[in-house]
Amino acid sequence: MAQQREKTQAVLVVGAGVAGIRAAIELADMGVPVYLVDKSSMVGGKVLQLDRQFPTDDCGFCKLLPAVPGEGVSGFCLRRGLFYPNVKVLFDSQVTALEGKPGAFVATVVTGAQFVDPEKCITCGRCVPACPVEVKDEFNQGLSVRKAVYVRHGLGIPRLYTIDAVACTRCGECVRICPTAAICLEAGPTTQRLQVGAVVAAFGFREFDPSSLSQFGYGRFANVVTSTELERLTSEGGPTQGAVRRPSDGKVPRSVAFLQCIGSRDAEHDYCSSACCMFAIKEAAHLKAAGIQSQIFYMDVRAFGKGYHRVYQRAQQELGVEFTRCRVSAVEEHPASKNLVVVYEAEDGSFQRREFELVVLSVGLGPAEQSAQLASALGAKVNRHGFVSYPGFSAVTTGRAGVFACGALTAPRDIPESVAQGLAAAAQAALVVKPGRHARGKAEQVLSPAEHRGSEPRIGIFLCGCKGEIGDVLDLQALANAARNLPGVAHVAVVDLLCFQSTLAEVKKDIRAHGLNRVLFGACSPHLYEDRFVQMLAEAGVDRRMLEVVPLREQVGWIHADRGMALEKARFLLHAAAMRLHSAVAAPRGALRVTPRALVIGGGVTGMIAALDVAAQGFAVDLVEKSGELGGNALLFDRTLEGLDVADFVRTTIEKVRANPRITAHLRSEVTRVDGFVGNFRTTVRRASGAKRQLEHGAVVVTTGAVEYQPREYLYGRNRRVLTQTQLEQRLAKGKIDPARLKSVVMILCVGSRDERRPYCSRICCAQAIRNALALKTANPELAVYVLNRDIMTYGFSEEYYTKAREAGVIFLRYDLAEKPVVRQRNGKLEVLVLDKIIDEMLLLTPDLVVLSTGVVAAKNGRLSKVLRVPLDEDGFFAEVNSKFRPLDFARAGVFVAGLAHSPRSLRESVTHAHALAARVTALLARGELSWQGVYAHPDEELCTGCRICESACEFDAIRINRVRENGRYKERAEVIQAMCTGCGCCVAACPSGAMGQQGRTREQLMAVIGAALA
């Protein structure tokens, strides 16, 4: 008898912000049951307040999700409200205790009083105007008011009404007006104990409250606002519908000042909040586009993320945003005009005053509310700032085994890093609970009409009255009578509440009784209840593609007062939807087996950690490294800024890789050819000897690293006392340099970074310089160490070491790109000339050593980019498909990138990327097969001319051109790989001969809808 497979344990994810959602998605894709607990009543967290975070009009949330070939966007789409069947969401809930051990935890979860039953609420909104209580709306930062019964965010998913237990007076008006008896004011909290195998903590952050800093006027002057308040003012869904207006008089300000580092980088908060600089630059750019002048007052511009420095340059050079390096001492108000005067100390030591009509405080990020309490309940330790601390090189581990932390819970960080950490935490949690490695979770039941009830259309139309929200405006019986005459309609029914499970059960009976194979619902927005509808259809044996939902409530009932016009419009909408269903053809279902093996290109730390994690999930891994040893760039370093032993970590990791039977290392080898597609790649690997080997695998991971910039400036290579930071670190570790014999050392930062040729920050150089400066000063406190810099990029908790360096006597001097230091040699001595901006004089330094902080340069990735058919960015690093929400994915499905191949980053950040890669790869390989049955492209071979336009238009590399022999002649024809096609339709629009069409979304359907409109 075959041994029964161990049951997969669930993972508890605490926090439904960006990091928590990403962890839940990936765990669900790996076949792991998930409990997603959040203290609010919607998913999304703080990002929901950032409408203008993205460069497009899209809310950006769909970019959070991995594209699943053949199925469009994967399950957890926040806009449509489609949730994975193995994810259970517990809103208004908190974890109060965690007992047990990894693999056998018991979590106590307390859910607040559910005054509004989500199963009965139809989101009609009648309760809101009936409520007499008004309080400040915290979602809009108190700039508007809301009722005691409210929806936290108009676009929130799911759209749940909730009651503020503190503000509610229990008057009962909402209870009396609710048409479905969904409100119960006597409800109380409930407690449940969940059995889980691991925990992922992702309960976010809070913004600093600047009220305590009276010198900046927040809370005293009406026109001083925080950065998040400005974000809500610029949002079209905000209190002013996107028009920036001064709180004092409602006027549009003509000038705005941004004050940086409010609640960060001070004596009490000795850390950098990491995201504030780019937040201010983004907002200032938006204001400039609206004709509002902006000026940013800052200490260091920390634009260290991928592509961030270019955004900074564009704001400064093209948009005209003014940047002033200074320390702001106070903000004053003119009593009459309510304008504000910013008082600041300029670089030359003089005090300046400048008047603005609005002042924005870029507030720092602190630990989340009740962070210490929640961390204590989970058994995680916090640092002195209140963030969850993480020991070692993995930034998602905590002090308790089986409990992982991610996102801004562990340190202030931006969206891409939070997404990567969510993925990394998911991968580590999956290793604890030992998921079913070749099962994706609950499979969707798919039956086409042809398979179930024949090919003749039999349409069922169900019209919902929605407790008067639709029925009071529309004559539903007249609409039903008209619908019965439409082609293919076999059954029409009017129901009261279609969203109720009891009603859907009756609909399911009608589908079976009348042999329906197509269903049309006239109800409310499909974004609200489509998941329920799809589940019911699956149980009834109807293809989900044979469902049409006409939003009669939002498009008719709520906007038309004239019953005649409402009926006419409803008839048209139903007619068009019915004709589209009538001409629909079920796309045939297909599936391809996924090869349960991964290929990792690059044997550095990122590649090795990713390989170990994937192998730990039970999958074989081929690790290809072009050199003769594993370890990559990490072999050059001794310790991190925090003091972690890099050499020992790399040595241990190499030993684990060599000892793992599932990992095959191919040293002195290169990838020369990659064929196939997601789940079914065939790769040719060539050894240095010339021998070739073909590998088959389901996923490709690119971790080829980067190289150190080799300087030509500052006498490097011409004077042996001019070193790089890496050379200094190595010689200090080996005892080849004795700091006691040195009198003066000059370090020059941004060598080969943030210049005309490489307009990006290399991210690690400042930390490396400070680490070496501290090592020198510790060994010889009398040694003079000068650090010549443009901005110090010690983001996050690295700021502490910047403070320690200044306290130790390290001297920091700033220079501009136009006035670089001059290094020269005279009479056998080194001389460094640099302008001291404080005294406005040239300084002549005579150091024993000049140490250059050299930048990170992309490896020679051009050939591999062509082999993999994935793009590079303008700096030569690999370009991901979306920098915010899919930072590790290429548009070509099944190929991923991480580490220094993606962009400059620290060793700890590369390890996080490696764990995140393992999550993406495991989620793909665990599927077992790639199926498609929805909308995908399909060419007509008779019309195709082989022009290749569709091939170039396809972003997902799903089209290839084949040579076929017809009538003795070779011709080229397009072929679509359905497993890779996402149904975007770009190829259909681009095809000049009309040969490309779409299964599941045909021209016949389009013409039928047009015909209905014309009729």
GROMACS .gro file of N, CA, C and O in nm, residues 165-255:
model
  364
  165ALA      N    1  -1.682   5.095   1.700
  165ALA     CA    2  -1.741   5.063   1.830
  165ALA      C    3  -1.727   5.176   1.929
  165ALA      O    4  -1.811   5.193   2.019
  166VAL      N    5  -1.622   5.258   1.915
  166VAL     CA    6  -1.601   5.369   2.008
  166VAL      C    7  -1.693   5.486   1.975
  166VAL      O    8  -1.754   5.546   2.063
  167ALA      N    9  -1.706   5.519   1.846
  167ALA     CA   10  -1.786   5.634   1.807
  167ALA      C   11  -1.936   5.605   1.807
  167ALA      O   12  -2.017   5.697   1.826
  168CYS      N   13  -1.975   5.481   1.787
  168CYS     CA   14  -2.117   5.446   1.775
  168CYS      C   15  -2.191   5.473   1.906
  168CYS      O   16  -2.146   5.435   2.015
  169THR      N   17  -2.306   5.539   1.897
  169THR     CA   18  -2.389   5.570   2.015
  169THR      C   19  -2.496   5.465   2.041
  169THR      O   20  -2.575   5.479   2.134
  170ARG      N   21  -2.503   5.363   1.956
  170ARG     CA   22  -2.601   5.255   1.966
  170ARG      C   23  -2.745   5.309   1.953
  170ARG      O   24  -2.837   5.261   2.019
  171CYS      N   25  -2.761   5.410   1.868
  171CYS     CA   26  -2.896   5.468   1.850
  171CYS      C   27  -2.988   5.373   1.775
  171CYS      O   28  -3.110   5.384   1.784
  172GLY      N   29  -2.932   5.282   1.695
  172GLY     CA   30  -3.012   5.182   1.625
  172GLY      C   31  -3.068   5.225   1.491
  172GLY      O   32  -3.142   5.147   1.428
  173GLU      N   33  -3.032   5.345   1.443
  173GLU     CA   34  -3.085   5.389   1.314
  173GLU      C   35  -3.038   5.298   1.200
  173GLU      O   36  -3.114   5.268   1.108
  174CYS      N   37  -2.914   5.253   1.206
  174CYS     CA   38  -2.863   5.165   1.101
  174CYS      C   39  -2.934   5.030   1.104
  174CYS      O   40  -2.959   4.969   0.999
  175VAL      N   41  -2.967   4.982   1.224
  175VAL     CA   42  -3.037   4.854   1.236
  175VAL      C   43  -3.175   4.864   1.173
  175VAL      O   44  -3.218   4.773   1.102
  176ARG      N   45  -3.242   4.975   1.199
  176ARG     CA   46  -3.379   4.989   1.148
  176ARG      C   47  -3.384   5.000   0.996
  176ARG      O   48  -3.478   4.952   0.934
  177ILE      N   49  -3.283   5.059   0.934
  177ILE     CA   50  -3.290   5.083   0.790
  177ILE      C   51  -3.228   4.971   0.708
  177ILE      O   52  -3.250   4.962   0.588
  178CYS      N   53  -3.150   4.883   0.770
  178CYS     CA   54  -3.083   4.776   0.695
  178CYS      C   55  -3.186   4.681   0.636
  178CYS      O   56  -3.267   4.622   0.709
  179PRO      N   57  -3.188   4.661   0.504
  179PRO     CA   58  -3.292   4.579   0.441
  179PRO      C   59  -3.273   4.429   0.460
  179PRO      O   60  -3.366   4.352   0.437
  180THR      N   61  -3.154   4.387   0.502
  180THR     CA   62  -3.128   4.243   0.514
  180THR      C   63  -3.099   4.200   0.657
  180THR      O   64  -3.054   4.087   0.679
  181ALA      N   65  -3.123   4.288   0.754
  181ALA     CA   66  -3.096   4.259   0.895
  181ALA      C   67  -2.953   4.212   0.916
  181ALA      O   68  -2.925   4.118   0.991
  182ALA      N   69  -2.860   4.282   0.849
  182ALA     CA   70  -2.719   4.243   0.857
  182ALA      C   71  -2.648   4.304   0.976
  182ALA      O   72  -2.534   4.267   1.005
  183ILE      N   73  -2.713   4.399   1.048
  183ILE     CA   74  -2.646   4.472   1.156
  183ILE      C   75  -2.700   4.426   1.291
  183ILE      O   76  -2.821   4.418   1.312
  184CYS      N   77  -2.607   4.395   1.381
  184CYS     CA   78  -2.642   4.359   1.518
  184CYS      C   79  -2.548   4.432   1.612
  184CYS      O   80  -2.427   4.403   1.617
  185LEU      N   81  -2.599   4.530   1.685
  185LEU     CA   82  -2.516   4.612   1.772
  185LEU      C   83  -2.483   4.544   1.903
  185LEU      O   84  -2.407   4.599   1.984
  186GLU      N   85  -2.540   4.427   1.929
  186GLU     CA   86  -2.509   4.354   2.052
  186GLU      C   87  -2.398   4.251   2.031
  186GLU      O   88  -2.365   4.175   2.123
  187ALA      N   89  -2.341   4.246   1.912
  187ALA     CA   90  -2.238   4.146   1.886
  187ALA      C   91  -2.115   4.173   1.970
  187ALA      O   92  -2.085   4.288   2.007
  188GLY      N   93  -2.042   4.069   2.003
  188GLY     CA   94  -1.921   4.081   2.085
  188GLY      C   95  -1.803   4.013   2.017
  188GLY      O   96  -1.818   3.946   1.915
  189PRO      N   97  -1.685   4.031   2.072
  189PRO     CA   98  -1.566   3.968   2.014
  189PRO      C   99  -1.569   3.817   2.029
  189PRO      O  100  -1.635   3.763   2.119
  190THR      N  101  -1.498   3.751   1.940
  190THR     CA  102  -1.489   3.605   1.944
  190THR      C  103  -1.342   3.565   1.948
  190THR      O  104  -1.255   3.638   1.900
  191THR      N  105  -1.316   3.450   2.006
  191THR     CA  106  -1.180   3.399   2.017
  191THR      C  107  -1.174   3.260   1.957
  191THR      O  108  -1.264   3.177   1.979
  192GLN      N  109  -1.070   3.235   1.879
  192GLN     CA  110  -1.050   3.101   1.824
  192GLN      C  111  -0.902   3.064   1.832
  192GLN      O  112  -0.815   3.151   1.833
  193ARG      N  113  -0.878   2.935   1.837
  193ARG     CA  114  -0.741   2.883   1.843
  193ARG      C  115  -0.712   2.809   1.714
  193ARG      O  116  -0.782   2.714   1.678
  194LEU      N  117  -0.611   2.856   1.643
  194LEU     CA  118  -0.577   2.802   1.512
  194LEU      C  119  -0.451   2.716   1.522
  194LEU      O  120  -0.351   2.757   1.582
  195GLN      N  121  -0.457   2.599   1.462
  195GLN     CA  122  -0.340   2.512   1.456
  195GLN      C  123  -0.263   2.541   1.328
  195GLN      O  124  -0.314   2.523   1.218
  196VAL      N  125  -0.141   2.590   1.344
  196VAL     CA  126  -0.059   2.628   1.230
  196VAL      C  127   0.082   2.572   1.247
  196VAL      O  128   0.124   2.540   1.358
  197GLY      N  129   0.151   2.562   1.135
  197GLY     CA  130   0.288   2.510   1.142
  197GLY      C  131   0.393   2.619   1.150
  197GLY      O  132   0.503   2.596   1.201
  198ALA      N  133   0.362   2.738   1.096
  198ALA     CA  134   0.456   2.848   1.097
  198ALA      C  135   0.379   2.979   1.095
  198ALA      O  136   0.259   2.981   1.066
  199VAL      N  137   0.450   3.088   1.125
  199VAL     CA  138   0.388   3.220   1.132
  199VAL      C  139   0.472   3.319   1.051
  199VAL      O  140   0.596   3.319   1.061
  200VAL      N  141   0.404   3.400   0.972
  200VAL     CA  142   0.469   3.512   0.902
  200VAL      C  143   0.410   3.640   0.956
  200VAL      O  144   0.289   3.666   0.941
  201ALA      N  145   0.492   3.721   1.023
  201ALA     CA  146   0.446   3.848   1.080
  201ALA      C  147   0.476   3.960   0.981
  201ALA      O  148   0.589   3.976   0.936
  202ALA      N  149   0.373   4.037   0.948
  202ALA     CA  150   0.388   4.145   0.848
  202ALA      C  151   0.297   4.261   0.884
  202ALA      O  152   0.230   4.316   0.797
  203PHE      N  153   0.296   4.299   1.014
  203PHE     CA  154   0.197   4.399   1.054
  203PHE      C  155   0.246   4.542   1.041
  203PHE      O  156   0.206   4.631   1.112
  204GLY      N  157   0.337   4.567   0.946
  204GLY     CA  158   0.361   4.700   0.893
  204GLY      C  159   0.426   4.800   0.986
  204GLY      O  160   0.508   4.767   1.073
  205PHE      N  161   0.389   4.927   0.968
  205PHE     CA  162   0.453   5.038   1.036
  205PHE      C  163   0.350   5.145   1.069
  205PHE      O  164   0.234   5.136   1.032
  206ARG      N  165   0.395   5.248   1.138
  206ARG     CA  166   0.313   5.367   1.161
  206ARG      C  167   0.395   5.489   1.124
  206ARG      O  168   0.519   5.487   1.129
  207GLU      N  169   0.326   5.597   1.089
  207GLU     CA  170   0.396   5.721   1.058
  207GLU      C  171   0.423   5.798   1.187
  207GLU      O  172   0.344   5.794   1.281
  208PHE      N  173   0.533   5.868   1.188
  208PHE     CA  174   0.569   5.950   1.303
  208PHE      C  175   0.470   6.066   1.317
  208PHE      O  176   0.433   6.130   1.218
  209ASP      N  177   0.426   6.090   1.440
  209ASP     CA  178   0.337   6.204   1.468
  209ASP      C  179   0.423   6.325   1.502
  209ASP      O  180   0.487   6.329   1.608
  210PRO      N  181   0.427   6.426   1.414
  210PRO     CA  182   0.517   6.540   1.436
  210PRO      C  183   0.463   6.644   1.534
  210PRO      O  184   0.524   6.751   1.549
  211SER      N  185   0.352   6.617   1.600
  211SER     CA  186   0.296   6.715   1.694
  211SER      C  187   0.393   6.749   1.806
  211SER      O  188   0.391   6.862   1.857
  212SER      N  189   0.477   6.654   1.843
  212SER     CA  190   0.570   6.678   1.953
  212SER      C  191   0.683   6.772   1.913
  212SER      O  192   0.749   6.829   2.000
  213LEU      N  193   0.706   6.790   1.783
  213LEU     CA  194   0.812   6.880   1.736
  213LEU      C  195   0.749   7.016   1.706
  213LEU      O  196   0.719   7.051   1.592
  214SER      N  197   0.729   7.094   1.811
  214SER     CA  198   0.653   7.219   1.798
  214SER      C  199   0.721   7.320   1.706
  214SER      O  200   0.655   7.408   1.651
  215GLN      N  201   0.853   7.307   1.686
  215GLN     CA  202   0.923   7.405   1.604
  215GLN      C  203   0.880   7.401   1.457
  215GLN      O  204   0.899   7.498   1.384
  216PHE      N  205   0.818   7.288   1.416
  216PHE     CA  206   0.774   7.277   1.278
  216PHE      C  207   0.627   7.316   1.259
  216PHE      O  208   0.577   7.318   1.147
  217GLY      N  209   0.556   7.343   1.367
  217GLY     CA  210   0.423   7.400   1.357
  217GLY      C  211   0.310   7.305   1.329
  217GLY      O  212   0.196   7.349   1.312
  218TYR      N  213   0.337   7.174   1.326
  218TYR     CA  214   0.227   7.081   1.296
  218TYR      C  215   0.128   7.079   1.412
  218TYR      O  216   0.166   7.065   1.528
  219GLY      N  217  -0.001   7.097   1.379
  219GLY     CA  218  -0.103   7.105   1.482
  219GLY      C  219  -0.127   7.247   1.530
  219GLY      O  220  -0.233   7.276   1.587
  220ARG      N  221  -0.030   7.336   1.505
  220ARG     CA  222  -0.047   7.478   1.541
  220ARG      C  223  -0.082   7.562   1.419
  220ARG      O  224  -0.162   7.653   1.427
  221PHE      N  225  -0.019   7.530   1.306
  221PHE     CA  226  -0.041   7.605   1.183
  221PHE      C  227  -0.120   7.517   1.086
  221PHE      O  228  -0.079   7.404   1.057
  222ALA      N  229  -0.231   7.568   1.036
  222ALA     CA  230  -0.321   7.488   0.953
  222ALA      C  231  -0.254   7.438   0.826
  222ALA      O  232  -0.286   7.330   0.775
  223ASN      N  233  -0.161   7.516   0.771
  223ASN     CA  234  -0.103   7.484   0.641
  223ASN      C  235   0.027   7.405   0.651
  223ASN      O  236   0.104   7.399   0.555
  224VAL      N  237   0.051   7.343   0.766
  224VAL     CA  238   0.159   7.246   0.780
  224VAL      C  239   0.096   7.107   0.783
  224VAL      O  240   0.016   7.077   0.872
  225VAL      N  241   0.128   7.026   0.683
  225VAL     CA  242   0.068   6.893   0.672
  225VAL      C  243   0.180   6.789   0.662
  225VAL      O  244   0.295   6.822   0.636
  226THR      N  245   0.143   6.665   0.683
  226THR     CA  246   0.240   6.557   0.668
  226THR      C  247   0.241   6.507   0.524
  226THR      O  248   0.151   6.539   0.444
  227SER      N  249   0.340   6.426   0.490
  227SER     CA  250   0.352   6.373   0.355
  227SER      C  251   0.233   6.285   0.319
  227SER      O  252   0.185   6.288   0.205
  228THR      N  253   0.182   6.207   0.414
  228THR     CA  254   0.066   6.123   0.385
  228THR      C  255  -0.060   6.206   0.368
  228THR      O  256  -0.146   6.174   0.286
  229GLU      N  257  -0.072   6.313   0.444
  229GLU     CA  258  -0.186   6.402   0.426
  229GLU      C  259  -0.183   6.465   0.287
  229GLU      O  260  -0.287   6.478   0.222
  230LEU      N  261  -0.065   6.504   0.241
  230LEU     CA  262  -0.055   6.557   0.105
  230LEU      C  263  -0.094   6.452   0.003
  230LEU      O  264  -0.160   6.481  -0.097
  231GLU      N  265  -0.056   6.328   0.028
  231GLU     CA  266  -0.093   6.219  -0.063
  231GLU      C  267  -0.244   6.206  -0.076
  231GLU      O  268  -0.297   6.187  -0.184
  232ARG      N  269  -0.314   6.219   0.035
  232ARG     CA  270  -0.459   6.211   0.030
  232ARG      C  271  -0.518   6.334  -0.040
  232ARG      O  272  -0.621   6.325  -0.107
  233LEU      N  273  -0.453   6.450  -0.026
  233LEU     CA  274  -0.502   6.570  -0.094
  233LEU      C  275  -0.484   6.560  -0.246
  233LEU      O  276  -0.562   6.616  -0.321
  234THR      N  277  -0.381   6.489  -0.289
  234THR     CA  278  -0.360   6.474  -0.433
  234THR      C  279  -0.437   6.357  -0.493
  234THR      O  280  -0.439   6.340  -0.614
  235SER      N  281  -0.500   6.277  -0.408
  235SER     CA  282  -0.573   6.159  -0.457
  235SER      C  283  -0.712   6.197  -0.506
  235SER      O  284  -0.784   6.274  -0.441
  236GLU      N  285  -0.750   6.143  -0.619
  236GLU     CA  286  -0.884   6.168  -0.671
  236GLU      C  287  -0.991   6.110  -0.580
  236GLU      O  288  -1.107   6.153  -0.583
  237GLY      N  289  -0.955   6.012  -0.498
  237GLY     CA  290  -1.049   5.956  -0.402
  237GLY      C  291  -1.037   6.019  -0.265
  237GLY      O  292  -1.099   5.972  -0.170
  238GLY      N  293  -0.959   6.126  -0.256
  238GLY     CA  294  -0.937   6.191  -0.129
  238GLY      C  295  -1.040   6.297  -0.096
  238GLY      O  296  -1.139   6.315  -0.169
  239PRO      N  297  -1.017   6.373   0.009
  239PRO     CA  298  -1.117   6.470   0.056
  239PRO      C  299  -1.140   6.586  -0.040
  239PRO      O  300  -1.244   6.651  -0.033
  240THR      N  301  -1.042   6.615  -0.128
  240THR     CA  302  -1.058   6.726  -0.223
  240THR      C  303  -1.064   6.678  -0.366
  240THR      O  304  -1.049   6.757  -0.459
  241GLN      N  305  -1.087   6.548  -0.387
  241GLN     CA  306  -1.098   6.488  -0.520
  241GLN      C  307  -0.975   6.517  -0.607
  241GLN      O  308  -0.985   6.538  -0.728
  242GLY      N  309  -0.858   6.520  -0.544
  242GLY     CA  310  -0.734   6.535  -0.619
  242GLY      C  311  -0.685   6.677  -0.633
  242GLY      O  312  -0.575   6.699  -0.684
  243ALA      N  313  -0.762   6.776  -0.592
  243ALA     CA  314  -0.718   6.916  -0.600
  243ALA      C  315  -0.642   6.951  -0.473
  243ALA      O  316  -0.697   6.941  -0.363
  244VAL      N  317  -0.516   6.994  -0.487
  244VAL     CA  318  -0.436   7.030  -0.371
  244VAL      C  319  -0.482   7.167  -0.321
  244VAL      O  320  -0.469   7.267  -0.392
  245ARG      N  321  -0.536   7.169  -0.201
  245ARG     CA  322  -0.587   7.295  -0.144
  245ARG      C  323  -0.533   7.312  -0.002
  245ARG      O  324  -0.517   7.216   0.072
  246ARG      N  325  -0.509   7.438   0.032
  246ARG     CA  326  -0.461   7.467   0.166
  246ARG      C  327  -0.574   7.444   0.267
  246ARG      O  328  -0.688   7.489   0.246
  247PRO      N  329  -0.543   7.377   0.377
  247PRO     CA  330  -0.648   7.355   0.477
  247PRO      C  331  -0.704   7.485   0.536
  247PRO      O  332  -0.821   7.490   0.576
  248SER      N  333  -0.626   7.592   0.538
  248SER     CA  334  -0.670   7.714   0.605
  248SER      C  335  -0.779   7.787   0.527
  248SER      O  336  -0.874   7.839   0.585
  249ASP      N  337  -0.765   7.794   0.394
  249ASP     CA  338  -0.860   7.873   0.315
  249ASP      C  339  -0.908   7.805   0.188
  249ASP      O  340  -0.985   7.863   0.112
  250GLY      N  341  -0.863   7.683   0.161
  250GLY     CA  342  -0.909   7.612   0.043
  250GLY      C  343  -0.846   7.657  -0.086
  250GLY      O  344  -0.885   7.610  -0.195
  251LYS      N  345  -0.748   7.746  -0.080
  251LYS     CA  346  -0.683   7.794  -0.203
  251LYS      C  347  -0.576   7.695  -0.250
  251LYS      O  348  -0.517   7.623  -0.170
  252VAL      N  349  -0.552   7.696  -0.381
  252VAL     CA  350  -0.444   7.614  -0.437
  252VAL      C  351  -0.311   7.683  -0.407
  252VAL      O  352  -0.292   7.798  -0.446
  253PRO      N  353  -0.219   7.618  -0.337
  253PRO     CA  354  -0.091   7.684  -0.306
  253PRO      C  355  -0.004   7.699  -0.430
  253PRO      O  356  -0.004   7.613  -0.518
  254ARG      N  357   0.069   7.808  -0.436
  254ARG     CA  358   0.160   7.829  -0.548
  254ARG      C  359   0.301   7.784  -0.517
  254ARG      O  360   0.382   7.766  -0.608
  255SER      N  361   0.333   7.766  -0.390
  255SER     CA  362   0.467   7.721  -0.351
  255SER      C  363   0.455   7.625  -0.232
  255SER      O  364   0.377   7.649  -0.140
   0.00000   0.00000   0.00000
